[in-house]
C-alpha cells in the first residue's frame, strides 16, 4: 500500500489546487498538493516536506480531514488528507504547470485526478 498525503489549503474561502505538469504521472490533471510518504515518516511531516519541495512554502499542518481509498480507481493507494495553512502564496511549482485558488463551487471536477476528485466532491458538499 502506498501512503500519500494531500493538503486542503484555504484562504479567503478559496482552496489551492495545482495542475500536474504533462510529463508527470496524472499529467494535466488538477490535484490537492502533497505526495508520497517516505518509509517511517509521519504523515504530517511528509506533507510539510512535500509542500516545501513542490511549492517552496512553509506549511502548518492542521486538522486531519480523512482517508480516501478507492481500489477500483487508484489501486494500492491510501490518500491521507489534512487541512494546512501557508503564510505566503506559492509563486510557482516544480511539479505543477498551474496553481489556482478556487471556490469549492467552481472546482473543475472533470479535470481532477481520480482520488482528488473524490476530495473535491466531499469539500463542495461540506459548504
Short mmCIF file of N, CA and C in Angstrom, two decimals:
data_model
loop_
_atom_site.label_atom_id
_atom_site.label_comp_id
_atom_site.label_asym_id
_atom_site.label_seq_id
_atom_site.Cartn_x
_atom_site.Cartn_y
_atom_site.Cartn_z
N UNK A 1 0.85 -1.18 0.00
CA UNK A 1 0.00 0.00 0.00
C UNK A 1 0.89 1.25 0.00
N UNK A 2 0.64 2.16 -0.91
CA UNK A 2 1.36 3.42 -0.99
C UNK A 2 0.59 4.47 -0.20
N UNK A 3 1.25 5.08 0.78
CA UNK A 3 0.64 6.15 1.56
C UNK A 3 0.99 7.49 0.93
N UNK A 4 -0.03 8.27 0.66
CA UNK A 4 0.12 9.57 0.02
C UNK A 4 -0.63 10.60 0.86
N UNK A 5 -0.10 11.83 0.90
CA UNK A 5 -0.77 12.90 1.64
C UNK A 5 -1.24 13.98 0.68
N UNK A 6 -2.25 14.71 1.12
CA UNK A 6 -2.74 15.86 0.36
C UNK A 6 -3.16 16.95 1.33
N UNK A 7 -2.99 18.20 0.90
CA UNK A 7 -3.33 19.35 1.74
C UNK A 7 -4.50 20.11 1.16
N UNK A 8 -5.45 20.44 2.03
CA UNK A 8 -6.52 21.36 1.69
C UNK A 8 -6.10 22.69 2.31
N UNK A 9 -5.64 23.60 1.46
CA UNK A 9 -5.14 24.90 1.91
C UNK A 9 -6.19 25.96 1.56
N UNK A 10 -6.78 26.56 2.60
CA UNK A 10 -7.84 27.56 2.40
C UNK A 10 -7.32 28.96 2.68
N UNK A 11 -7.84 29.89 1.89
CA UNK A 11 -7.57 31.31 2.13
C UNK A 11 -8.74 32.12 1.55
N UNK A 12 -9.37 32.92 2.39
CA UNK A 12 -10.47 33.80 1.96
C UNK A 12 -11.57 33.01 1.23
N UNK A 13 -11.89 31.81 1.73
CA UNK A 13 -12.95 31.00 1.14
C UNK A 13 -12.55 30.22 -0.11
N UNK A 14 -11.30 30.37 -0.53
CA UNK A 14 -10.80 29.67 -1.71
C UNK A 14 -9.84 28.56 -1.29
N UNK A 15 -9.70 27.56 -2.13
CA UNK A 15 -8.82 26.42 -1.85
C UNK A 15 -7.78 26.31 -2.96
N UNK A 16 -6.55 26.04 -2.57
CA UNK A 16 -5.44 25.92 -3.52
C UNK A 16 -5.48 24.56 -4.22
N UNK A 17 -5.46 24.62 -5.56
CA UNK A 17 -5.33 23.40 -6.35
C UNK A 17 -4.18 23.61 -7.33
N UNK A 18 -3.61 22.51 -7.81
CA UNK A 18 -2.46 22.59 -8.70
C UNK A 18 -2.61 21.56 -9.83
N UNK A 19 -2.22 21.95 -11.04
CA UNK A 19 -2.32 21.04 -12.21
C UNK A 19 -0.93 20.46 -12.48
N UNK A 20 -0.86 19.12 -12.47
CA UNK A 20 0.41 18.42 -12.69
C UNK A 20 0.94 18.72 -14.09
N UNK A 21 2.27 18.85 -14.18
CA UNK A 21 2.91 19.01 -15.49
C UNK A 21 2.62 17.79 -16.35
N UNK A 22 2.49 18.01 -17.64
CA UNK A 22 2.08 16.95 -18.56
C UNK A 22 3.03 15.75 -18.56
N UNK A 23 4.31 15.96 -18.26
CA UNK A 23 5.26 14.84 -18.29
C UNK A 23 5.30 14.05 -16.99
N UNK A 24 4.46 14.38 -16.04
CA UNK A 24 4.39 13.68 -14.74
C UNK A 24 3.23 12.69 -14.74
N UNK A 25 3.23 11.76 -13.77
CA UNK A 25 2.10 10.86 -13.61
C UNK A 25 0.85 11.68 -13.35
N UNK A 26 -0.25 11.36 -14.01
CA UNK A 26 -1.51 12.11 -13.95
C UNK A 26 -1.33 13.54 -14.46
N UNK A 27 -0.41 13.69 -15.42
CA UNK A 27 -0.13 15.00 -16.01
C UNK A 27 -1.35 15.65 -16.63
N UNK A 28 -1.47 16.94 -16.43
CA UNK A 28 -2.59 17.72 -16.96
C UNK A 28 -3.82 17.73 -16.07
N UNK A 29 -3.80 16.95 -15.00
CA UNK A 29 -4.95 16.88 -14.09
C UNK A 29 -4.70 17.72 -12.85
N UNK A 30 -5.78 18.25 -12.28
CA UNK A 30 -5.72 19.05 -11.07
C UNK A 30 -5.65 18.13 -9.86
N UNK A 31 -5.00 18.62 -8.80
CA UNK A 31 -4.90 17.86 -7.56
C UNK A 31 -4.74 18.82 -6.39
N UNK A 32 -4.87 18.26 -5.20
CA UNK A 32 -4.54 18.98 -3.98
C UNK A 32 -3.07 18.67 -3.72
N UNK A 33 -2.25 19.67 -3.44
CA UNK A 33 -0.81 19.42 -3.31
C UNK A 33 -0.48 18.44 -2.18
N UNK A 34 0.57 17.69 -2.39
CA UNK A 34 1.03 16.70 -1.42
C UNK A 34 1.91 15.69 -2.11
N UNK A 35 2.02 14.51 -1.56
CA UNK A 35 2.84 13.49 -2.19
C UNK A 35 3.06 12.28 -1.31
N UNK A 36 3.89 11.37 -1.82
CA UNK A 36 4.16 10.10 -1.15
C UNK A 36 4.98 10.30 0.12
N UNK A 37 4.65 9.46 1.09
CA UNK A 37 5.42 9.45 2.33
C UNK A 37 6.67 8.60 2.16
N UNK A 38 7.73 8.99 2.83
CA UNK A 38 8.93 8.17 2.90
C UNK A 38 8.71 7.10 3.97
N UNK A 39 9.38 5.95 3.88
CA UNK A 39 9.22 4.91 4.91
C UNK A 39 9.50 5.47 6.31
N UNK A 40 8.57 5.20 7.25
CA UNK A 40 8.73 5.63 8.63
C UNK A 40 8.39 7.09 8.89
N UNK A 41 8.04 7.84 7.86
CA UNK A 41 7.75 9.26 8.01
C UNK A 41 6.32 9.46 8.52
N UNK A 42 6.14 10.35 9.49
CA UNK A 42 4.80 10.70 9.96
C UNK A 42 4.08 11.45 8.85
N UNK A 43 2.77 11.22 8.68
CA UNK A 43 2.04 11.90 7.59
C UNK A 43 2.17 13.42 7.61
N UNK A 44 2.07 14.03 8.80
CA UNK A 44 2.16 15.49 8.88
C UNK A 44 3.55 15.98 8.44
N UNK A 45 4.59 15.25 8.83
CA UNK A 45 5.95 15.62 8.44
C UNK A 45 6.16 15.45 6.93
N UNK A 46 5.63 14.36 6.39
CA UNK A 46 5.75 14.13 4.96
C UNK A 46 5.02 15.18 4.14
N UNK A 47 3.84 15.57 4.60
CA UNK A 47 3.08 16.59 3.88
C UNK A 47 3.81 17.93 3.95
N UNK A 48 4.32 18.27 5.11
CA UNK A 48 5.09 19.52 5.26
C UNK A 48 6.29 19.51 4.30
N UNK A 49 7.01 18.38 4.23
CA UNK A 49 8.16 18.24 3.33
C UNK A 49 7.74 18.39 1.87
N UNK A 50 6.66 17.71 1.49
CA UNK A 50 6.19 17.78 0.10
C UNK A 50 5.78 19.20 -0.30
N UNK A 51 5.11 19.91 0.58
CA UNK A 51 4.71 21.28 0.26
C UNK A 51 5.92 22.19 0.10
N UNK A 52 6.96 21.94 0.90
CA UNK A 52 8.20 22.71 0.77
C UNK A 52 8.88 22.37 -0.56
N UNK A 53 8.97 21.08 -0.88
CA UNK A 53 9.63 20.65 -2.12
C UNK A 53 8.88 21.09 -3.37
N UNK A 54 7.56 20.89 -3.37
CA UNK A 54 6.76 21.18 -4.57
C UNK A 54 6.46 22.65 -4.77
N UNK A 55 6.10 23.33 -3.68
CA UNK A 55 5.61 24.70 -3.80
C UNK A 55 6.55 25.74 -3.20
N UNK A 56 7.57 25.29 -2.48
CA UNK A 56 8.51 26.22 -1.87
C UNK A 56 7.93 27.01 -0.72
N UNK A 57 6.94 26.43 -0.02
CA UNK A 57 6.29 27.14 1.08
C UNK A 57 6.44 26.38 2.39
N UNK A 58 6.46 27.14 3.48
CA UNK A 58 6.42 26.55 4.81
C UNK A 58 4.94 26.39 5.17
N UNK A 59 4.58 25.21 5.65
CA UNK A 59 3.18 24.94 5.95
C UNK A 59 2.99 24.51 7.39
N UNK A 60 1.85 24.92 7.93
CA UNK A 60 1.42 24.42 9.23
C UNK A 60 0.32 23.40 8.95
N UNK A 61 0.54 22.17 9.37
CA UNK A 61 -0.42 21.10 9.10
C UNK A 61 -1.44 21.08 10.23
N UNK A 62 -2.71 21.11 9.83
CA UNK A 62 -3.79 21.20 10.81
C UNK A 62 -4.59 19.91 10.92
N UNK A 63 -5.89 20.09 11.03
CA UNK A 63 -6.84 19.02 11.27
C UNK A 63 -6.78 17.92 10.20
N UNK A 64 -6.88 16.68 10.64
CA UNK A 64 -6.98 15.54 9.75
C UNK A 64 -8.39 15.52 9.16
N UNK A 65 -8.49 15.51 7.84
CA UNK A 65 -9.79 15.54 7.16
C UNK A 65 -10.33 14.12 6.97
N UNK A 66 -9.46 13.20 6.55
CA UNK A 66 -9.91 11.84 6.33
C UNK A 66 -8.99 11.06 5.41
N UNK A 67 -9.39 9.81 5.18
CA UNK A 67 -8.65 8.89 4.32
C UNK A 67 -9.50 8.59 3.09
N UNK A 68 -8.87 8.68 1.93
CA UNK A 68 -9.53 8.31 0.69
C UNK A 68 -8.80 7.11 0.12
N UNK A 69 -9.58 6.06 -0.15
CA UNK A 69 -9.03 4.83 -0.66
C UNK A 69 -10.08 4.21 -1.57
N UNK A 70 -9.80 4.15 -2.85
CA UNK A 70 -10.74 3.59 -3.82
C UNK A 70 -9.98 2.64 -4.75
N UNK A 71 -9.84 1.36 -4.37
CA UNK A 71 -9.06 0.42 -5.16
C UNK A 71 -9.51 0.30 -6.62
N UNK A 72 -10.78 0.56 -6.86
CA UNK A 72 -11.28 0.44 -8.23
C UNK A 72 -10.81 1.58 -9.13
N UNK A 73 -10.42 2.72 -8.55
CA UNK A 73 -9.94 3.83 -9.39
C UNK A 73 -8.46 4.15 -9.17
N UNK A 74 -7.91 3.78 -8.03
CA UNK A 74 -6.50 4.04 -7.73
C UNK A 74 -5.98 2.88 -6.86
N UNK A 75 -5.73 1.71 -7.49
CA UNK A 75 -5.33 0.54 -6.71
C UNK A 75 -4.04 0.77 -5.93
N UNK A 76 -4.04 0.29 -4.68
CA UNK A 76 -2.84 0.32 -3.87
C UNK A 76 -2.47 1.67 -3.28
N UNK A 77 -3.38 2.65 -3.33
CA UNK A 77 -3.09 3.99 -2.82
C UNK A 77 -4.05 4.32 -1.67
N UNK A 78 -3.49 4.81 -0.59
CA UNK A 78 -4.27 5.33 0.53
C UNK A 78 -3.88 6.80 0.68
N UNK A 79 -4.85 7.69 0.48
CA UNK A 79 -4.61 9.13 0.50
C UNK A 79 -5.08 9.73 1.83
N UNK A 80 -4.13 10.30 2.58
CA UNK A 80 -4.41 10.92 3.87
C UNK A 80 -4.50 12.43 3.66
N UNK A 81 -5.63 13.02 4.01
CA UNK A 81 -5.88 14.43 3.72
C UNK A 81 -5.93 15.24 5.01
N UNK A 82 -5.22 16.38 4.98
CA UNK A 82 -5.14 17.28 6.12
C UNK A 82 -5.46 18.70 5.69
N UNK A 83 -6.00 19.48 6.61
CA UNK A 83 -6.07 20.92 6.42
C UNK A 83 -4.65 21.44 6.60
N UNK A 84 -4.31 22.52 5.93
CA UNK A 84 -2.98 23.12 6.09
C UNK A 84 -3.10 24.61 5.85
N UNK A 85 -2.16 25.36 6.41
CA UNK A 85 -2.11 26.79 6.15
C UNK A 85 -0.69 27.16 5.76
N UNK A 86 -0.61 28.16 4.92
CA UNK A 86 0.68 28.66 4.46
C UNK A 86 0.68 30.18 4.65
N UNK A 87 1.86 30.74 4.91
CA UNK A 87 1.92 32.18 5.16
C UNK A 87 2.00 32.99 3.87
N UNK A 88 2.54 32.39 2.81
CA UNK A 88 2.64 33.10 1.54
C UNK A 88 2.13 32.20 0.41
N UNK A 89 1.61 32.81 -0.64
CA UNK A 89 1.15 32.04 -1.79
C UNK A 89 2.35 31.56 -2.58
N UNK A 90 2.29 30.32 -3.06
CA UNK A 90 3.40 29.84 -3.89
C UNK A 90 3.47 30.61 -5.20
N UNK A 91 4.67 30.97 -5.61
CA UNK A 91 4.84 31.69 -6.87
C UNK A 91 4.84 30.72 -8.04
N UNK A 92 5.41 29.54 -7.83
CA UNK A 92 5.48 28.53 -8.88
C UNK A 92 5.71 27.18 -8.23
N UNK A 93 5.71 26.15 -9.05
CA UNK A 93 5.91 24.80 -8.55
C UNK A 93 6.78 24.01 -9.51
N UNK A 94 7.63 23.17 -8.97
CA UNK A 94 8.47 22.35 -9.83
C UNK A 94 7.69 21.19 -10.44
N UNK A 95 6.59 20.78 -9.83
CA UNK A 95 5.81 19.64 -10.31
C UNK A 95 4.51 20.03 -11.02
N UNK A 96 4.15 21.30 -10.97
CA UNK A 96 2.85 21.73 -11.50
C UNK A 96 3.02 22.81 -12.56
N UNK A 97 2.12 22.77 -13.55
CA UNK A 97 2.16 23.80 -14.60
C UNK A 97 1.26 24.98 -14.27
N UNK A 98 0.37 24.81 -13.29
CA UNK A 98 -0.52 25.90 -12.90
C UNK A 98 -0.93 25.71 -11.45
N UNK A 99 -1.14 26.83 -10.77
CA UNK A 99 -1.61 26.85 -9.39
C UNK A 99 -2.75 27.85 -9.34
N UNK A 100 -3.87 27.47 -8.71
CA UNK A 100 -5.02 28.37 -8.64
C UNK A 100 -5.68 28.30 -7.27
N UNK A 101 -6.26 29.43 -6.88
CA UNK A 101 -7.14 29.48 -5.72
C UNK A 101 -8.56 29.44 -6.28
N UNK A 102 -9.36 28.45 -5.85
CA UNK A 102 -10.67 28.21 -6.45
C UNK A 102 -11.71 28.02 -5.35
N UNK A 103 -12.90 28.54 -5.60
CA UNK A 103 -14.02 28.27 -4.71
C UNK A 103 -14.45 26.81 -4.89
N UNK A 104 -14.80 26.13 -3.80
CA UNK A 104 -15.28 24.75 -3.95
C UNK A 104 -16.47 24.63 -4.91
N UNK A 105 -17.23 25.70 -5.06
CA UNK A 105 -18.36 25.70 -6.00
C UNK A 105 -17.89 25.67 -7.45
N UNK A 106 -16.63 26.03 -7.68
CA UNK A 106 -16.11 26.11 -9.05
C UNK A 106 -14.96 25.14 -9.33
N UNK A 107 -14.86 24.08 -8.55
CA UNK A 107 -13.84 23.09 -8.82
C UNK A 107 -14.01 22.53 -10.23
N UNK A 108 -12.93 22.36 -11.00
CA UNK A 108 -13.03 21.72 -12.32
C UNK A 108 -13.08 20.19 -12.16
N UNK A 109 -14.20 19.68 -11.66
CA UNK A 109 -14.30 18.28 -11.26
C UNK A 109 -13.87 17.29 -12.34
N UNK A 110 -14.24 17.54 -13.57
CA UNK A 110 -13.90 16.62 -14.66
C UNK A 110 -12.40 16.58 -14.94
N UNK A 111 -11.67 17.58 -14.44
CA UNK A 111 -10.24 17.67 -14.73
C UNK A 111 -9.37 17.28 -13.53
N UNK A 112 -9.96 16.74 -12.47
CA UNK A 112 -9.20 16.32 -11.30
C UNK A 112 -8.69 14.89 -11.46
N UNK A 113 -7.55 14.58 -10.83
CA UNK A 113 -7.09 13.21 -10.70
C UNK A 113 -8.17 12.44 -9.92
N UNK A 114 -8.30 11.12 -10.14
CA UNK A 114 -9.45 10.39 -9.57
C UNK A 114 -9.68 10.55 -8.07
N UNK A 115 -8.70 10.30 -7.22
CA UNK A 115 -8.94 10.43 -5.78
C UNK A 115 -9.12 11.89 -5.37
N UNK A 116 -8.43 12.79 -6.05
CA UNK A 116 -8.59 14.22 -5.75
C UNK A 116 -10.00 14.68 -6.11
N UNK A 117 -10.59 14.10 -7.13
CA UNK A 117 -11.98 14.42 -7.48
C UNK A 117 -12.90 14.05 -6.32
N UNK A 118 -12.63 12.90 -5.68
CA UNK A 118 -13.44 12.47 -4.53
C UNK A 118 -13.33 13.49 -3.38
N UNK A 119 -12.12 13.99 -3.16
CA UNK A 119 -11.92 15.01 -2.12
C UNK A 119 -12.67 16.29 -2.49
N UNK A 120 -12.56 16.71 -3.75
CA UNK A 120 -13.24 17.93 -4.21
C UNK A 120 -14.75 17.80 -4.03
N UNK A 121 -15.30 16.65 -4.36
CA UNK A 121 -16.74 16.44 -4.17
C UNK A 121 -17.11 16.53 -2.70
N UNK A 122 -16.31 15.93 -1.83
CA UNK A 122 -16.54 16.00 -0.39
C UNK A 122 -16.50 17.45 0.09
N UNK A 123 -15.50 18.20 -0.34
CA UNK A 123 -15.35 19.60 0.10
C UNK A 123 -16.49 20.47 -0.43
N UNK A 124 -16.94 20.23 -1.64
CA UNK A 124 -18.01 21.05 -2.20
C UNK A 124 -19.34 20.76 -1.51
N UNK A 125 -19.53 19.55 -1.00
CA UNK A 125 -20.77 19.21 -0.26
C UNK A 125 -20.74 19.77 1.15
N UNK A 126 -19.56 19.99 1.72
CA UNK A 126 -19.44 20.49 3.10
C UNK A 126 -19.82 21.95 3.23
N UNK A 127 -19.93 22.67 2.15
CA UNK A 127 -20.18 24.11 2.20
C UNK A 127 -21.57 24.41 2.67
#
